[in-house]
XYZ file of C-alpha atoms in Angstrom:
192
model
C -10.457 24.389 -12.554
C -10.178 23.660 -8.827
C -8.824 20.187 -9.605
C -6.121 21.599 -11.869
C -5.139 24.077 -9.173
C -4.846 21.280 -6.575
C -2.672 19.190 -8.904
C -0.425 22.176 -9.580
C -0.072 23.020 -5.894
C 0.631 19.417 -4.911
C 3.186 18.998 -7.684
C 5.019 22.213 -6.821
C 5.077 21.273 -3.146
C 6.531 17.883 -3.957
C 9.937 18.972 -5.033
C 12.556 19.661 -7.500
C 13.251 20.468 -11.097
C 15.735 17.630 -11.522
C 14.837 13.960 -11.385
C 15.560 12.306 -8.050
C 16.912 8.805 -7.495
C 15.469 8.258 -4.054
C 12.148 9.043 -2.380
C 14.158 10.311 0.595
C 14.796 13.401 -1.582
C 11.031 13.980 -1.887
C 9.473 16.669 0.327
C 6.012 17.451 1.648
C 5.820 21.076 2.853
C 9.625 21.116 3.216
C 9.744 17.900 5.291
C 11.225 14.593 4.190
C 11.947 11.210 5.683
C 15.159 11.319 7.682
C 14.558 14.908 8.842
C 14.124 15.657 12.529
C 10.466 16.411 13.296
C 11.799 18.863 15.901
C 12.711 21.185 13.010
C 8.988 21.552 12.228
C 7.011 20.805 15.413
C 7.539 21.454 19.110
C 8.567 18.557 21.335
C 5.416 19.221 23.391
C 3.215 18.733 20.276
C 5.105 15.587 19.276
C 4.625 14.035 22.717
C 0.988 15.101 23.169
C -0.070 13.824 19.720
C 1.352 10.318 20.023
C -1.320 7.730 19.177
C -0.127 4.804 21.221
C -3.450 3.010 21.617
C -3.727 1.829 17.998
C -0.165 0.819 17.266
C 2.549 -1.563 18.376
C 5.075 0.964 19.691
C 8.044 -1.329 20.280
C 9.578 -0.243 16.974
C 7.714 2.891 15.789
C 5.654 5.596 17.455
C 2.928 7.302 15.389
C 2.260 10.997 15.924
C -1.019 12.292 14.529
C -2.981 15.503 13.981
C 0.050 17.740 13.592
C -0.485 21.198 12.093
C 1.862 23.601 10.312
C 0.737 27.226 10.415
C 2.196 28.029 7.014
C 0.965 24.910 5.179
C -0.597 25.914 1.882
C -1.836 22.483 0.832
C -2.232 20.092 3.733
C -4.671 20.445 6.597
C -2.961 17.961 8.890
C 0.107 15.718 9.111
C 0.953 12.343 10.585
C 4.458 11.045 11.155
C 6.074 7.913 12.543
C 9.425 7.892 14.304
C 11.478 5.079 15.766
C 10.405 4.590 19.369
C 12.833 6.260 21.803
C 14.566 8.275 19.037
C 15.310 11.505 20.894
C 15.935 13.314 17.588
C 12.480 12.325 16.271
C 13.812 11.407 12.807
C 10.897 10.952 10.422
C 10.483 7.399 9.074
C 7.037 8.061 7.604
C 5.296 11.327 6.762
C 1.708 11.808 5.586
C -0.054 14.968 4.495
C -3.870 15.112 4.595
C -6.386 16.998 2.454
C -9.955 16.558 3.691
C -12.983 16.045 1.455
C -16.231 16.812 3.211
C -18.708 14.452 1.505
C -16.945 14.569 -1.867
C -14.857 11.402 -2.144
C -15.219 11.287 -5.939
C -13.092 14.429 -6.241
C -10.399 12.602 -4.267
C -10.578 9.545 -6.547
C -10.085 11.798 -9.576
C -6.764 13.002 -8.142
C -5.006 9.642 -7.602
C -3.718 9.176 -11.159
C -2.982 12.864 -11.695
C -0.885 13.111 -8.536
C 0.920 9.810 -9.136
C 1.855 10.857 -12.688
C 3.232 14.146 -11.355
C 5.284 12.289 -8.759
C 6.547 9.700 -11.261
C 7.859 12.537 -13.421
C 10.150 13.553 -10.535
C 12.025 10.240 -10.386
C 14.378 8.342 -12.672
C 13.093 4.903 -11.676
C 9.857 4.270 -9.809
C 7.343 1.428 -9.997
C 3.558 1.834 -9.798
C 1.306 -0.718 -8.051
C -1.815 0.413 -9.906
C -5.016 1.463 -8.157
C -6.338 -0.907 -5.508
C -9.290 -0.713 -3.105
C -9.353 -2.432 0.288
C -11.738 -2.406 3.232
C -10.307 -0.405 6.125
C -9.605 -2.777 9.022
C -10.692 -0.267 11.667
C -14.299 -0.383 10.458
C -15.578 -3.844 11.421
C -18.745 -3.298 9.320
C -16.634 -3.219 6.144
C -18.249 0.041 4.976
C -15.058 2.160 5.019
C -12.572 1.765 2.175
C -9.130 2.929 1.123
C -8.457 3.365 -2.599
C -5.005 4.231 -3.807
C -1.680 3.259 -5.250
C 1.888 2.827 -4.116
C 4.948 4.122 -5.932
C 8.225 2.402 -4.996
C 11.738 3.622 -5.754
C 14.613 1.278 -6.585
C 15.714 1.268 -2.910
C 12.255 0.133 -1.720
C 11.128 3.458 -0.214
C 7.500 4.351 -1.020
C 5.071 7.140 -1.841
C 1.454 6.139 -1.208
C -1.484 8.127 -2.611
C -4.729 7.071 -0.890
C -8.353 8.187 -0.677
C -10.048 7.201 2.590
C -13.827 6.861 2.265
C -15.118 6.624 5.828
C -18.537 5.191 6.614
C -21.182 7.713 7.706
C -21.181 6.139 11.174
C -17.780 7.719 11.805
C -17.388 11.435 12.402
C -14.224 11.560 10.280
C -14.041 13.343 6.970
C -13.047 11.525 3.816
C -9.481 12.350 2.901
C -6.635 12.309 0.453
C -3.497 11.076 2.167
C -0.067 11.304 0.553
C 2.560 9.359 2.478
C 6.304 8.988 2.021
C 8.068 6.253 3.978
C 11.340 4.401 4.281
C 11.569 0.819 3.079
C 12.104 -0.230 6.698
C 8.885 1.438 7.866
C 6.857 0.216 4.861
C 7.951 -3.398 5.474
C 7.253 -3.098 9.207
C 3.770 -1.711 8.590
C 2.944 -4.588 6.210
C 3.865 -7.087 8.947
C 1.928 -5.103 11.535
C -1.229 -4.995 9.409
C -1.152 -8.713 8.516
């Protein structure tokens, strides 16, 4: 029953009754790529939560551990903006749901959430579920399992379950990310 409730909440929070053409029309808690993060977070929070140590910031600046008081679904948010963009336009937006020692519940949601999202769009491709070792964990014990949905313009929605090794203090998590084609391509280059 709890799983069905989560799927319903996530689907309702995603967006509209009509089919969209572009992932840029897709919202997470009222936010979408292209919006100014200043409409949702204070400039002080955006500056203080920049995570510059783990990212090449010449092009994009990641901002992590953002909270919305009225968020009904997500416990935390992460965004990326173009470096030096004074309007803080969102190029990538991720919402997090944490699973405290229950990663299997997260895995069960990947297909359900992706099917709900695919029903919102006219044309969207599905990468299928893939599992990779998370590069941050040099032991190879932490994994990311998920899938990527891509619209006809190349913008993406990524549904991932992060299964962190017990040696980290981080909770396992469901992460739903929407990103521009430009950001998605940049991140691929950055990670390779």
